Amino acid sequence: MNDMATVFARESHRMMAAKEFSSGAHPVWCAGCGDYGVIAALERGLAKHGRPPHEVVLVSGIGCSSRLPAYTSCYGFHGVHGRALAVAAGLKLTRPDLEVIAVGGDGDGYSIGGNHFIHACRRNVDMLYLVMDNRVYGMTKGQPSPTTEPDWDSRIAPGGVGLRPFNPMQLAIAAGANFVARGFSGDPDGLADLIVEGIRRPGFALVEVLSPCITYRPEQMAWKKMVRQSATPPATDPVAATAMVLADDGFSLGVLYRGDCPPAPAAPTPTATLAAIEGQFALGGLGQTRAIREIP
Ligand SMILES: Cc1ncc(C[n+]2csc(CCOP(=O)(O)OP(=O)(O)O)c2C)c(N)n1
């Protein structure tokens, strides 16, 4: 083992403090945004989990909530709108040694990223997906999202969109996610526990967080009076879990579903060198490979 590897191995086994997961950069979020509670919970959860920041990668798309990776000391990839899960799944399958966590908003994950969401659940890739659901597109000034209530009246959608919101928990269970839980940004300790369990449970874990947008949806401040711990123990059968989720008003917190499907296997170790792979994609000039020139 070289010197750096020895340091890392030692680091992997020491107690971590939540503040070690903070980058020190001050979030640009509005004062009172629920996402402050989510990052506090994530830092506490990661400290409890015990892997050092350099072994954790946070992958996000675009949105206020998707800025989260920059506020942590973990590796981060703040990518393209709706594509966090595609990047995160690829990373986890090729680097199973890393703790991979995708984060973002309901617009990012359930609108433009909806297809990736379904297939990440279906593939059951071993990672955590933390969705900060404020039922609105915060960053782009308040458009309705797939989880917005049909009658939410706003300047951009007068009288409401009139569409039934979809239920992310139901969708995740139907598509094959192995762990489904709901947390609240106003309960960072409870959320931290859900995050730890979601990380540790093999397979795809969805932790949906009710995280109010105080700027475009100030009425969501009332959520703190509406949330409560789920009265039903977590279901282990997808049919029972679906029935439970459908009967719920969307404010029950805790683990809703714990499955036992084996996670997607890691990708085989590539045998080709990077230069050889690059060569296959080179178009013309000196980089053109024999293989490409031979294509009829
Ligand atoms: C391809 C593409 N389409 C649209 C946008 C504009 N856009 C940026 S963030 C966003 C929605 C973000 O909403 P959400 O994911 O709910 O996050 P929040 O800001 O509420 O945390 C949209 C539509 C974009 N950046 N890229």
PDB file of C-alpha atoms and ligand atoms in Angstrom:
ATOM      1  CA  MET A   1       0.000   0.000   0.000  1.00  0.00           C
ATOM      2  CA  ASN A   2       1.436   3.431  -0.880  1.00  0.00           C
ATOM      3  CA  ASP A   3       1.418   6.311   1.642  1.00  0.00           C
ATOM      4  CA  MET A   4      -1.799   7.885   0.344  1.00  0.00           C
ATOM      5  CA  ALA A   5      -3.631   4.552   0.352  1.00  0.00           C
ATOM      6  CA  THR A   6      -2.525   3.987   3.975  1.00  0.00           C
ATOM      7  CA  VAL A   7      -3.902   7.410   4.962  1.00  0.00           C
ATOM      8  CA  PHE A   8      -7.187   6.703   3.156  1.00  0.00           C
ATOM      9  CA  ALA A   9      -7.530   3.252   4.737  1.00  0.00           C
ATOM     10  CA  ARG A  10      -6.957   4.743   8.183  1.00  0.00           C
ATOM     11  CA  GLU A  11      -9.413   7.586   7.447  1.00  0.00           C
ATOM     12  CA  SER A  12     -12.076   5.075   6.418  1.00  0.00           C
ATOM     13  CA  HIS A  13     -12.267   3.732   9.930  1.00  0.00           C
ATOM     14  CA  ARG A  14     -12.375   6.840  12.073  1.00  0.00           C
ATOM     15  CA  MET A  15     -15.445   8.598  13.470  1.00  0.00           C
ATOM     16  CA  MET A  16     -16.524  11.440  11.223  1.00  0.00           C
ATOM     17  CA  ALA A  17     -18.113  14.759  12.242  1.00  0.00           C
ATOM     18  CA  ALA A  18     -20.955  16.251  10.203  1.00  0.00           C
ATOM     19  CA  LYS A  19     -18.982  19.465   9.604  1.00  0.00           C
ATOM     20  CA  GLU A  20     -16.258  17.509   7.801  1.00  0.00           C
ATOM     21  CA  PHE A  21     -18.760  17.050   4.966  1.00  0.00           C
ATOM     22  CA  SER A  22     -19.268  20.794   4.492  1.00  0.00           C
ATOM     23  CA  SER A  23     -17.276  22.692   1.845  1.00  0.00           C
ATOM     24  CA  GLY A  24     -17.693  25.914   3.805  1.00  0.00           C
ATOM     25  CA  ALA A  25     -19.264  27.650   0.785  1.00  0.00           C
ATOM     26  CA  HIS A  26     -22.431  29.501   1.732  1.00  0.00           C
ATOM     27  CA  PRO A  27     -25.521  28.240  -0.162  1.00  0.00           C
ATOM     28  CA  VAL A  28     -27.264  30.726  -2.464  1.00  0.00           C
ATOM     29  CA  TRP A  29     -30.653  29.347  -1.364  1.00  0.00           C
ATOM     30  CA  CYS A  30     -33.301  31.784  -0.063  1.00  0.00           C
ATOM     31  CA  ALA A  31     -33.386  32.290   3.703  1.00  0.00           C
ATOM     32  CA  GLY A  32     -35.786  29.683   5.090  1.00  0.00           C
ATOM     33  CA  CYS A  33     -35.484  27.245   2.126  1.00  0.00           C
ATOM     34  CA  GLY A  34     -36.093  23.642   3.158  1.00  0.00           C
ATOM     35  CA  ASP A  35     -32.907  22.559   1.400  1.00  0.00           C
ATOM     36  CA  TYR A  36     -30.832  23.891   4.334  1.00  0.00           C
ATOM     37  CA  GLY A  37     -32.434  21.188   6.485  1.00  0.00           C
ATOM     38  CA  VAL A  38     -31.695  18.582   3.818  1.00  0.00           C
ATOM     39  CA  ILE A  39     -27.979  19.387   3.618  1.00  0.00           C
ATOM     40  CA  ALA A  40     -27.759  19.358   7.421  1.00  0.00           C
ATOM     41  CA  ALA A  41     -29.384  15.910   7.402  1.00  0.00           C
ATOM     42  CA  LEU A  42     -27.112  14.663   4.623  1.00  0.00           C
ATOM     43  CA  GLU A  43     -23.973  15.796   6.458  1.00  0.00           C
ATOM     44  CA  ARG A  44     -25.173  14.130   9.670  1.00  0.00           C
ATOM     45  CA  GLY A  45     -26.128  10.966   7.787  1.00  0.00           C
ATOM     46  CA  LEU A  46     -22.778  10.750   6.008  1.00  0.00           C
ATOM     47  CA  ALA A  47     -20.943  11.243   9.297  1.00  0.00           C
ATOM     48  CA  LYS A  48     -22.963   8.412  10.839  1.00  0.00           C
ATOM     49  CA  HIS A  49     -22.356   6.202   7.837  1.00  0.00           C
ATOM     50  CA  GLY A  50     -18.667   6.747   8.408  1.00  0.00           C
ATOM     51  CA  ARG A  51     -17.087   6.811   4.953  1.00  0.00           C
ATOM     52  CA  PRO A  52     -14.807   9.814   4.402  1.00  0.00           C
ATOM     53  CA  PRO A  53     -15.770  12.575   1.918  1.00  0.00           C
ATOM     54  CA  HIS A  54     -13.292  11.404  -0.742  1.00  0.00           C
ATOM     55  CA  GLU A  55     -15.158   8.080  -1.013  1.00  0.00           C
ATOM     56  CA  VAL A  56     -18.528   9.766  -1.578  1.00  0.00           C
ATOM     57  CA  VAL A  57     -19.744  11.303  -4.861  1.00  0.00           C
ATOM     58  CA  LEU A  58     -22.800  13.525  -5.105  1.00  0.00           C
ATOM     59  CA  VAL A  59     -24.280  13.814  -8.579  1.00  0.00           C
ATOM     60  CA  SER A  60     -26.939  16.390  -9.454  1.00  0.00           C
ATOM     61  CA  GLY A  61     -28.818  17.926 -12.345  1.00  0.00           C
ATOM     62  CA  ILE A  62     -29.996  21.551 -12.471  1.00  0.00           C
ATOM     63  CA  GLY A  63     -32.176  23.493 -10.048  1.00  0.00           C
ATOM     64  CA  CYS A  64     -31.800  25.229  -6.692  1.00  0.00           C
ATOM     65  CA  SER A  65     -31.631  21.841  -4.953  1.00  0.00           C
ATOM     66  CA  SER A  66     -29.141  20.506  -7.517  1.00  0.00           C
ATOM     67  CA  ARG A  67     -26.576  23.028  -6.269  1.00  0.00           C
ATOM     68  CA  LEU A  68     -26.159  20.925  -3.142  1.00  0.00           C
ATOM     69  CA  PRO A  69     -22.966  19.014  -4.124  1.00  0.00           C
ATOM     70  CA  ALA A  70     -20.916  22.244  -4.185  1.00  0.00           C
ATOM     71  CA  TYR A  71     -21.750  22.882  -0.530  1.00  0.00           C
ATOM     72  CA  THR A  72     -20.203  19.586   0.562  1.00  0.00           C
ATOM     73  CA  SER A  73     -16.611  18.397   0.731  1.00  0.00           C
ATOM     74  CA  CYS A  74     -17.450  15.197  -1.190  1.00  0.00           C
ATOM     75  CA  TYR A  75     -16.668  14.725  -4.847  1.00  0.00           C
ATOM     76  CA  GLY A  76     -19.427  16.295  -6.913  1.00  0.00           C
ATOM     77  CA  PHE A  77     -20.807  16.398 -10.422  1.00  0.00           C
ATOM     78  CA  HIS A  78     -23.291  19.212 -11.090  1.00  0.00           C
ATOM     79  CA  GLY A  79     -24.378  18.217 -14.553  1.00  0.00           C
ATOM     80  CA  VAL A  80     -27.202  18.630 -16.995  1.00  0.00           C
ATOM     81  CA  HIS A  81     -30.895  19.121 -16.184  1.00  0.00           C
ATOM     82  CA  GLY A  82     -32.595  15.747 -15.633  1.00  0.00           C
ATOM     83  CA  ARG A  83     -29.510  13.604 -16.228  1.00  0.00           C
ATOM     84  CA  ALA A  84     -28.195  13.108 -12.698  1.00  0.00           C
ATOM     85  CA  LEU A  85     -29.324   9.487 -12.491  1.00  0.00           C
ATOM     86  CA  ALA A  86     -27.757   8.518 -15.827  1.00  0.00           C
ATOM     87  CA  VAL A  87     -24.382   9.855 -14.674  1.00  0.00           C
ATOM     88  CA  ALA A  88     -24.752   8.428 -11.167  1.00  0.00           C
ATOM     89  CA  ALA A  89     -25.718   4.957 -12.438  1.00  0.00           C
ATOM     90  CA  GLY A  90     -22.784   4.867 -14.857  1.00  0.00           C
ATOM     91  CA  LEU A  91     -20.415   5.922 -12.100  1.00  0.00           C
ATOM     92  CA  LYS A  92     -21.701   3.363  -9.613  1.00  0.00           C
ATOM     93  CA  LEU A  93     -21.562   0.498 -12.107  1.00  0.00           C
ATOM     94  CA  THR A  94     -17.977   1.295 -13.083  1.00  0.00           C
ATOM     95  CA  ARG A  95     -16.747   2.376  -9.624  1.00  0.00           C
ATOM     96  CA  PRO A  96     -18.689   0.213  -7.169  1.00  0.00           C
ATOM     97  CA  ASP A  97     -16.118   1.095  -4.501  1.00  0.00           C
ATOM     98  CA  LEU A  98     -17.542   4.646  -4.298  1.00  0.00           C
ATOM     99  CA  GLU A  99     -20.640   5.744  -2.367  1.00  0.00           C
ATOM    100  CA  VAL A 100     -22.783   7.324  -5.074  1.00  0.00           C
ATOM    101  CA  ILE A 101     -25.673   9.620  -4.176  1.00  0.00           C
ATOM    102  CA  ALA A 102     -27.820  11.484  -6.702  1.00  0.00           C
ATOM    103  CA  VAL A 103     -29.575  14.638  -5.488  1.00  0.00           C
ATOM    104  CA  GLY A 104     -31.986  17.135  -7.028  1.00  0.00           C
ATOM    105  CA  GLY A 105     -35.497  18.493  -7.281  1.00  0.00           C
ATOM    106  CA  ASP A 106     -38.885  17.181  -8.343  1.00  0.00           C
ATOM    107  CA  GLY A 107     -38.645  19.052 -11.660  1.00  0.00           C
ATOM    108  CA  ASP A 108     -35.201  17.659 -12.388  1.00  0.00           C
ATOM    109  CA  GLY A 109     -35.996  14.104 -11.334  1.00  0.00           C
ATOM    110  CA  TYR A 110     -39.620  13.593 -12.273  1.00  0.00           C
ATOM    111  CA  SER A 111     -40.126  15.865 -15.323  1.00  0.00           C
ATOM    112  CA  ILE A 112     -37.147  16.030 -17.649  1.00  0.00           C
ATOM    113  CA  GLY A 113     -35.430  13.202 -15.767  1.00  0.00           C
ATOM    114  CA  GLY A 114     -38.541  11.030 -15.430  1.00  0.00           C
ATOM    115  CA  ASN A 115     -37.398   8.343 -17.821  1.00  0.00           C
ATOM    116  CA  HIS A 116     -34.033   7.995 -16.103  1.00  0.00           C
ATOM    117  CA  PHE A 117     -35.862   7.766 -12.788  1.00  0.00           C
ATOM    118  CA  ILE A 118     -37.982   4.826 -13.937  1.00  0.00           C
ATOM    119  CA  HIS A 119     -35.023   2.956 -15.379  1.00  0.00           C
ATOM    120  CA  ALA A 120     -32.700   3.617 -12.448  1.00  0.00           C
ATOM    121  CA  CYS A 121     -35.395   2.019 -10.246  1.00  0.00           C
ATOM    122  CA  ARG A 122     -35.779  -0.854 -12.720  1.00  0.00           C
ATOM    123  CA  ARG A 123     -32.025  -1.489 -12.886  1.00  0.00           C
ATOM    124  CA  ASN A 124     -31.894  -1.349  -9.096  1.00  0.00           C
ATOM    125  CA  VAL A 125     -28.468   0.263  -9.166  1.00  0.00           C
ATOM    126  CA  ASP A 126     -26.999   0.360  -5.667  1.00  0.00           C
ATOM    127  CA  MET A 127     -27.245   4.052  -4.838  1.00  0.00           C
ATOM    128  CA  LEU A 128     -29.289   6.640  -2.985  1.00  0.00           C
ATOM    129  CA  TYR A 129     -31.503   9.163  -4.746  1.00  0.00           C
ATOM    130  CA  LEU A 130     -32.383  12.114  -2.543  1.00  0.00           C
ATOM    131  CA  VAL A 131     -35.171  14.233  -4.030  1.00  0.00           C
ATOM    132  CA  MET A 132     -35.931  17.639  -2.531  1.00  0.00           C
ATOM    133  CA  ASP A 133     -39.584  17.885  -3.473  1.00  0.00           C
ATOM    134  CA  ASN A 134     -41.067  21.399  -3.187  1.00  0.00           C
ATOM    135  CA  ARG A 135     -43.753  20.724  -5.802  1.00  0.00           C
ATOM    136  CA  VAL A 136     -42.503  23.598  -7.955  1.00  0.00           C
ATOM    137  CA  TYR A 137     -39.624  24.610 -10.239  1.00  0.00           C
ATOM    138  CA  GLY A 138     -37.907  26.985  -7.833  1.00  0.00           C
ATOM    139  CA  MET A 139     -34.900  28.045  -9.868  1.00  0.00           C
ATOM    140  CA  THR A 140     -36.903  29.081 -12.937  1.00  0.00           C
ATOM    141  CA  LYS A 141     -39.400  31.086 -10.900  1.00  0.00           C
ATOM    142  CA  GLY A 142     -42.323  28.935  -9.979  1.00  0.00           C
ATOM    143  CA  GLN A 143     -43.606  26.716 -12.790  1.00  0.00           C
ATOM    144  CA  PRO A 144     -45.696  23.696 -11.704  1.00  0.00           C
ATOM    145  CA  SER A 145     -43.955  20.309 -11.587  1.00  0.00           C
ATOM    146  CA  PRO A 146     -45.302  16.718 -11.814  1.00  0.00           C
ATOM    147  CA  THR A 147     -45.950  16.728  -8.055  1.00  0.00           C
ATOM    148  CA  THR A 148     -47.790  20.090  -7.988  1.00  0.00           C
ATOM    149  CA  GLU A 149     -51.392  19.982  -6.790  1.00  0.00           C
ATOM    150  CA  PRO A 150     -53.899  20.397  -9.694  1.00  0.00           C
ATOM    151  CA  ASP A 151     -55.493  23.522  -8.212  1.00  0.00           C
ATOM    152  CA  TRP A 152     -52.315  25.377  -7.196  1.00  0.00           C
ATOM    153  CA  ASP A 153     -53.048  28.856  -8.517  1.00  0.00           C
ATOM    154  CA  SER A 154     -50.110  30.910  -9.746  1.00  0.00           C
ATOM    155  CA  ARG A 155     -49.413  33.704 -12.210  1.00  0.00           C
ATOM    156  CA  ILE A 156     -47.916  31.196 -14.618  1.00  0.00           C
ATOM    157  CA  ALA A 157     -50.781  28.685 -14.308  1.00  0.00           C
ATOM    158  CA  PRO A 158     -53.895  30.686 -13.335  1.00  0.00           C
ATOM    159  CA  GLY A 159     -56.465  28.465 -11.671  1.00  0.00           C
ATOM    160  CA  GLY A 160     -53.972  25.591 -11.520  1.00  0.00           C
ATOM    161  CA  VAL A 161     -52.774  23.089 -14.110  1.00  0.00           C
ATOM    162  CA  GLY A 162     -55.762  20.802 -13.507  1.00  0.00           C
ATOM    163  CA  LEU A 163     -53.574  17.694 -13.812  1.00  0.00           C
ATOM    164  CA  ARG A 164     -53.303  14.936 -11.259  1.00  0.00           C
ATOM    165  CA  PRO A 165     -49.842  14.932  -9.705  1.00  0.00           C
ATOM    166  CA  PHE A 166     -48.076  11.632  -9.912  1.00  0.00           C
ATOM    167  CA  ASN A 167     -46.956   9.781  -6.831  1.00  0.00           C
ATOM    168  CA  PRO A 168     -43.166   9.289  -6.903  1.00  0.00           C
ATOM    169  CA  MET A 169     -43.305   6.597  -4.225  1.00  0.00           C
ATOM    170  CA  GLN A 170     -45.865   4.553  -6.164  1.00  0.00           C
ATOM    171  CA  LEU A 171     -43.841   4.958  -9.342  1.00  0.00           C
ATOM    172  CA  ALA A 172     -40.581   3.936  -7.639  1.00  0.00           C
ATOM    173  CA  ILE A 173     -42.127   0.794  -6.154  1.00  0.00           C
ATOM    174  CA  ALA A 174     -43.767  -0.142  -9.469  1.00  0.00           C
ATOM    175  CA  ALA A 175     -40.513   0.371 -11.376  1.00  0.00           C
ATOM    176  CA  GLY A 176     -38.439  -1.809  -9.005  1.00  0.00           C
ATOM    177  CA  ALA A 177     -36.762   0.447  -6.419  1.00  0.00           C
ATOM    178  CA  ASN A 178     -35.625  -1.543  -3.407  1.00  0.00           C
ATOM    179  CA  PHE A 179     -36.109   1.062  -0.674  1.00  0.00           C
ATOM    180  CA  VAL A 180     -38.612   3.915  -0.539  1.00  0.00           C
ATOM    181  CA  ALA A 181     -38.841   6.444   2.275  1.00  0.00           C
ATOM    182  CA  ARG A 182     -40.202   9.928   2.909  1.00  0.00           C
ATOM    183  CA  GLY A 183     -38.475  12.549   5.049  1.00  0.00           C
ATOM    184  CA  PHE A 184     -39.072  16.181   5.988  1.00  0.00           C
ATOM    185  CA  SER A 185     -36.499  18.974   5.819  1.00  0.00           C
ATOM    186  CA  GLY A 186     -37.775  20.273   9.170  1.00  0.00           C
ATOM    187  CA  ASP A 187     -36.721  16.988  10.826  1.00  0.00           C
ATOM    188  CA  PRO A 188     -33.020  16.683   9.932  1.00  0.00           C
ATOM    189  CA  ASP A 189     -32.308  13.958  12.493  1.00  0.00           C
ATOM    190  CA  GLY A 190     -35.131  11.726  11.241  1.00  0.00           C
ATOM    191  CA  LEU A 191     -34.043  12.426   7.675  1.00  0.00           C
ATOM    192  CA  ALA A 192     -30.409  11.595   8.502  1.00  0.00           C
ATOM    193  CA  ASP A 193     -31.510   8.147   9.698  1.00  0.00           C
ATOM    194  CA  LEU A 194     -33.445   7.543   6.456  1.00  0.00           C
ATOM    195  CA  ILE A 195     -30.374   8.627   4.474  1.00  0.00           C
ATOM    196  CA  VAL A 196     -28.108   6.191   6.335  1.00  0.00           C
ATOM    197  CA  GLU A 197     -30.522   3.320   5.801  1.00  0.00           C
ATOM    198  CA  GLY A 198     -30.973   4.255   2.135  1.00  0.00           C
ATOM    199  CA  ILE A 199     -27.199   4.282   1.598  1.00  0.00           C
ATOM    200  CA  ARG A 200     -26.677   0.959   3.361  1.00  0.00           C
ATOM    201  CA  ARG A 201     -29.575  -0.945   1.818  1.00  0.00           C
ATOM    202  CA  PRO A 202     -28.354  -2.725  -1.358  1.00  0.00           C
ATOM    203  CA  GLY A 203     -30.071  -1.541  -4.532  1.00  0.00           C
ATOM    204  CA  PHE A 204     -31.810   1.673  -5.551  1.00  0.00           C
ATOM    205  CA  ALA A 205     -33.076   3.737  -2.624  1.00  0.00           C
ATOM    206  CA  LEU A 206     -35.435   6.681  -3.066  1.00  0.00           C
ATOM    207  CA  VAL A 207     -35.612   9.139  -0.176  1.00  0.00           C
ATOM    208  CA  GLU A 208     -38.262  11.719  -1.040  1.00  0.00           C
ATOM    209  CA  VAL A 209     -37.966  14.820   1.085  1.00  0.00           C
ATOM    210  CA  LEU A 210     -40.746  17.321   1.614  1.00  0.00           C
ATOM    211  CA  SER A 211     -38.633  20.468   1.359  1.00  0.00           C
ATOM    212  CA  PRO A 212     -40.676  23.697   1.257  1.00  0.00           C
ATOM    213  CA  CYS A 213     -39.995  26.496  -1.235  1.00  0.00           C
ATOM    214  CA  ILE A 214     -40.753  29.535   0.898  1.00  0.00           C
ATOM    215  CA  THR A 215     -40.439  31.923  -2.056  1.00  0.00           C
ATOM    216  CA  TYR A 216     -42.914  30.470  -4.562  1.00  0.00           C
ATOM    217  CA  ARG A 217     -44.919  28.255  -2.198  1.00  0.00           C
ATOM    218  CA  PRO A 218     -44.928  30.006   1.205  1.00  0.00           C
ATOM    219  CA  GLU A 219     -48.066  28.069   2.131  1.00  0.00           C
ATOM    220  CA  GLN A 220     -45.807  24.994   2.410  1.00  0.00           C
ATOM    221  CA  MET A 221     -44.680  26.364   5.779  1.00  0.00           C
ATOM    222  CA  ALA A 222     -47.799  24.573   7.047  1.00  0.00           C
ATOM    223  CA  TRP A 223     -46.170  21.228   6.215  1.00  0.00           C
ATOM    224  CA  LYS A 224     -44.511  21.192   9.624  1.00  0.00           C
ATOM    225  CA  LYS A 225     -47.968  20.801  11.160  1.00  0.00           C
ATOM    226  CA  MET A 226     -49.091  18.218   8.600  1.00  0.00           C
ATOM    227  CA  VAL A 227     -46.221  15.695   8.691  1.00  0.00           C
ATOM    228  CA  ARG A 228     -46.260  12.764  11.100  1.00  0.00           C
ATOM    229  CA  GLN A 229     -44.493   9.440  11.455  1.00  0.00           C
ATOM    230  CA  SER A 230     -46.125   6.723   9.376  1.00  0.00           C
ATOM    231  CA  ALA A 231     -48.546   4.716  11.495  1.00  0.00           C
ATOM    232  CA  THR A 232     -47.893   1.606   9.398  1.00  0.00           C
ATOM    233  CA  PRO A 233     -44.641  -0.385   9.615  1.00  0.00           C
ATOM    234  CA  PRO A 234     -42.589  -0.519   6.396  1.00  0.00           C
ATOM    235  CA  ALA A 235     -44.005  -2.956   3.840  1.00  0.00           C
ATOM    236  CA  THR A 236     -41.749  -5.660   2.462  1.00  0.00           C
ATOM    237  CA  ASP A 237     -44.059  -6.626  -0.355  1.00  0.00           C
ATOM    238  CA  PRO A 238     -44.505  -4.236  -3.318  1.00  0.00           C
ATOM    239  CA  VAL A 239     -48.276  -4.810  -3.525  1.00  0.00           C
ATOM    240  CA  ALA A 240     -48.811  -3.968   0.150  1.00  0.00           C
ATOM    241  CA  ALA A 241     -46.409  -1.014  -0.167  1.00  0.00           C
ATOM    242  CA  THR A 242     -48.325   0.358  -3.147  1.00  0.00           C
ATOM    243  CA  ALA A 243     -51.654   0.048  -1.319  1.00  0.00           C
ATOM    244  CA  MET A 244     -50.171   1.838   1.669  1.00  0.00           C
ATOM    245  CA  VAL A 245     -48.692   4.650  -0.408  1.00  0.00           C
ATOM    246  CA  LEU A 246     -51.945   5.152  -2.316  1.00  0.00           C
ATOM    247  CA  ALA A 247     -54.006   5.292   0.865  1.00  0.00           C
ATOM    248  CA  ASP A 248     -51.683   7.870   2.403  1.00  0.00           C
ATOM    249  CA  ASP A 249     -52.159  11.651   2.107  1.00  0.00           C
ATOM    250  CA  GLY A 250     -48.475  12.159   1.262  1.00  0.00           C
ATOM    251  CA  PHE A 251     -47.433  13.410   4.698  1.00  0.00           C
ATOM    252  CA  SER A 252     -46.475  10.142   6.417  1.00  0.00           C
ATOM    253  CA  LEU A 253     -42.770  10.056   7.192  1.00  0.00           C
ATOM    254  CA  GLY A 254     -40.435   7.099   7.529  1.00  0.00           C
ATOM    255  CA  VAL A 255     -39.523   3.967   5.625  1.00  0.00           C
ATOM    256  CA  LEU A 256     -42.473   2.928   3.467  1.00  0.00           C
ATOM    257  CA  TYR A 257     -40.962   0.018   1.558  1.00  0.00           C
ATOM    258  CA  ARG A 258     -37.994  -2.295   2.097  1.00  0.00           C
ATOM    259  CA  GLY A 259     -37.436  -4.806  -0.677  1.00  0.00           C
ATOM    260  CA  ASP A 260     -34.861  -7.547  -1.059  1.00  0.00           C
ATOM    261  CA  CYS A 261     -34.127  -7.579  -4.797  1.00  0.00           C
ATOM    262  CA  PRO A 262     -30.448  -8.023  -5.619  1.00  0.00           C
ATOM    263  CA  PRO A 263     -28.819  -4.858  -6.992  1.00  0.00           C
ATOM    264  CA  ALA A 264     -27.497  -4.513 -10.544  1.00  0.00           C
ATOM    265  CA  PRO A 265     -24.066  -6.139 -10.869  1.00  0.00           C
ATOM    266  CA  ALA A 266     -21.033  -3.902 -11.398  1.00  0.00           C
ATOM    267  CA  ALA A 267     -19.845  -3.412 -14.980  1.00  0.00           C
ATOM    268  CA  PRO A 268     -17.023  -5.726 -16.103  1.00  0.00           C
ATOM    269  CA  THR A 269     -13.561  -4.181 -15.806  1.00  0.00           C
ATOM    270  CA  PRO A 270     -12.645  -2.750 -19.240  1.00  0.00           C
ATOM    271  CA  THR A 271      -9.807  -4.566 -20.954  1.00  0.00           C
ATOM    272  CA  ALA A 272      -9.097  -1.954 -23.666  1.00  0.00           C
ATOM    273  CA  THR A 273      -6.813   0.996 -22.935  1.00  0.00           C
ATOM    274  CA  LEU A 274      -8.253   4.516 -22.937  1.00  0.00           C
ATOM    275  CA  ALA A 275      -6.223   5.309 -26.075  1.00  0.00           C
ATOM    276  CA  ALA A 276      -7.748   2.330 -27.885  1.00  0.00           C
ATOM    277  CA  ILE A 277     -11.282   3.397 -26.895  1.00  0.00           C
ATOM    278  CA  GLU A 278     -10.595   6.987 -28.001  1.00  0.00           C
ATOM    279  CA  GLY A 279      -9.253   5.658 -31.268  1.00  0.00           C
ATOM    280  CA  GLN A 280     -12.527   3.908 -32.017  1.00  0.00           C
ATOM    281  CA  PHE A 281     -14.340   7.227 -31.835  1.00  0.00           C
ATOM    282  CA  ALA A 282     -11.795   9.335 -33.736  1.00  0.00           C
ATOM    283  CA  LEU A 283     -13.150  10.741 -36.990  1.00  0.00           C
ATOM    284  CA  GLY A 284     -10.544  11.232 -39.718  1.00  0.00           C
ATOM    285  CA  GLY A 285      -6.996  12.595 -39.482  1.00  0.00           C
ATOM    286  CA  LEU A 286      -4.198  10.958 -37.581  1.00  0.00           C
ATOM    287  CA  GLY A 287      -6.515   9.641 -34.892  1.00  0.00           C
ATOM    288  CA  GLN A 288      -8.457   7.515 -37.380  1.00  0.00           C
ATOM    289  CA  THR A 289      -8.085   3.860 -36.483  1.00  0.00           C
ATOM    290  CA  ARG A 290      -7.918   0.878 -38.747  1.00  0.00           C
ATOM    291  CA  ALA A 291     -11.244  -0.371 -37.360  1.00  0.00           C
ATOM    292  CA  ILE A 292     -13.032   2.850 -38.357  1.00  0.00           C
ATOM    293  CA  ARG A 293     -11.410   2.979 -41.807  1.00  0.00           C
ATOM    294  CA  GLU A 294     -12.507  -0.584 -42.428  1.00  0.00           C
ATOM    295  CA  ILE A 295     -16.200   0.196 -41.837  1.00  0.00           C
ATOM    296  CA  PRO A 296     -17.760  -0.104 -45.330  1.00  0.00           C
TER     297      PRO A 296
HETATM  298  C1  LIG B   1     -32.521  21.216 -20.790  1.00  0.00           C
HETATM  299  C2  LIG B   1     -32.983  22.266 -19.826  1.00  0.00           C
HETATM  300  N1  LIG B   1     -34.287  22.589 -19.804  1.00  0.00           N
HETATM  301  C3  LIG B   1     -34.742  23.516 -18.936  1.00  0.00           C
HETATM  302  C4  LIG B   1     -33.853  24.141 -18.098  1.00  0.00           C
HETATM  303  C5  LIG B   1     -34.359  25.209 -17.158  1.00  0.00           C
HETATM  304  N2  LIG B   1     -34.453  24.754 -15.800  1.00  0.00           N
HETATM  305  C6  LIG B   1     -33.436  24.945 -14.925  1.00  0.00           C
HETATM  306  S1  LIG B   1     -33.782  24.399 -13.387  1.00  0.00           S
HETATM  307  C7  LIG B   1     -35.343  23.915 -13.885  1.00  0.00           C
HETATM  308  C8  LIG B   1     -36.341  23.310 -12.916  1.00  0.00           C
HETATM  309  C9  LIG B   1     -35.805  23.061 -11.572  1.00  0.00           C
HETATM  310  O1  LIG B   1     -36.827  22.596 -10.732  1.00  0.00           O
HETATM  311  P1  LIG B   1     -36.562  21.515  -9.639  1.00  0.00           P
HETATM  312  O2  LIG B   1     -35.787  20.377 -10.188  1.00  0.00           O
HETATM  313  O3  LIG B   1     -37.861  21.175  -9.019  1.00  0.00           O
HETATM  314  O4  LIG B   1     -35.562  22.216  -8.626  1.00  0.00           O
HETATM  315  P2  LIG B   1     -35.720  23.427  -7.607  1.00  0.00           P
HETATM  316  O5  LIG B   1     -35.136  24.637  -8.314  1.00  0.00           O
HETATM  317  O6  LIG B   1     -37.155  23.604  -7.264  1.00  0.00           O
HETATM  318  O7  LIG B   1     -34.887  22.991  -6.457  1.00  0.00           O
HETATM  319  C10 LIG B   1     -35.559  24.177 -15.232  1.00  0.00           C
HETATM  320  C11 LIG B   1     -36.796  23.877 -15.956  1.00  0.00           C
HETATM  321  C12 LIG B   1     -32.496  23.773 -18.159  1.00  0.00           C
HETATM  322  N3  LIG B   1     -31.586  24.306 -17.336  1.00  0.00           N
HETATM  323  N4  LIG B   1     -32.091  22.839 -19.032  1.00  0.00           N
END
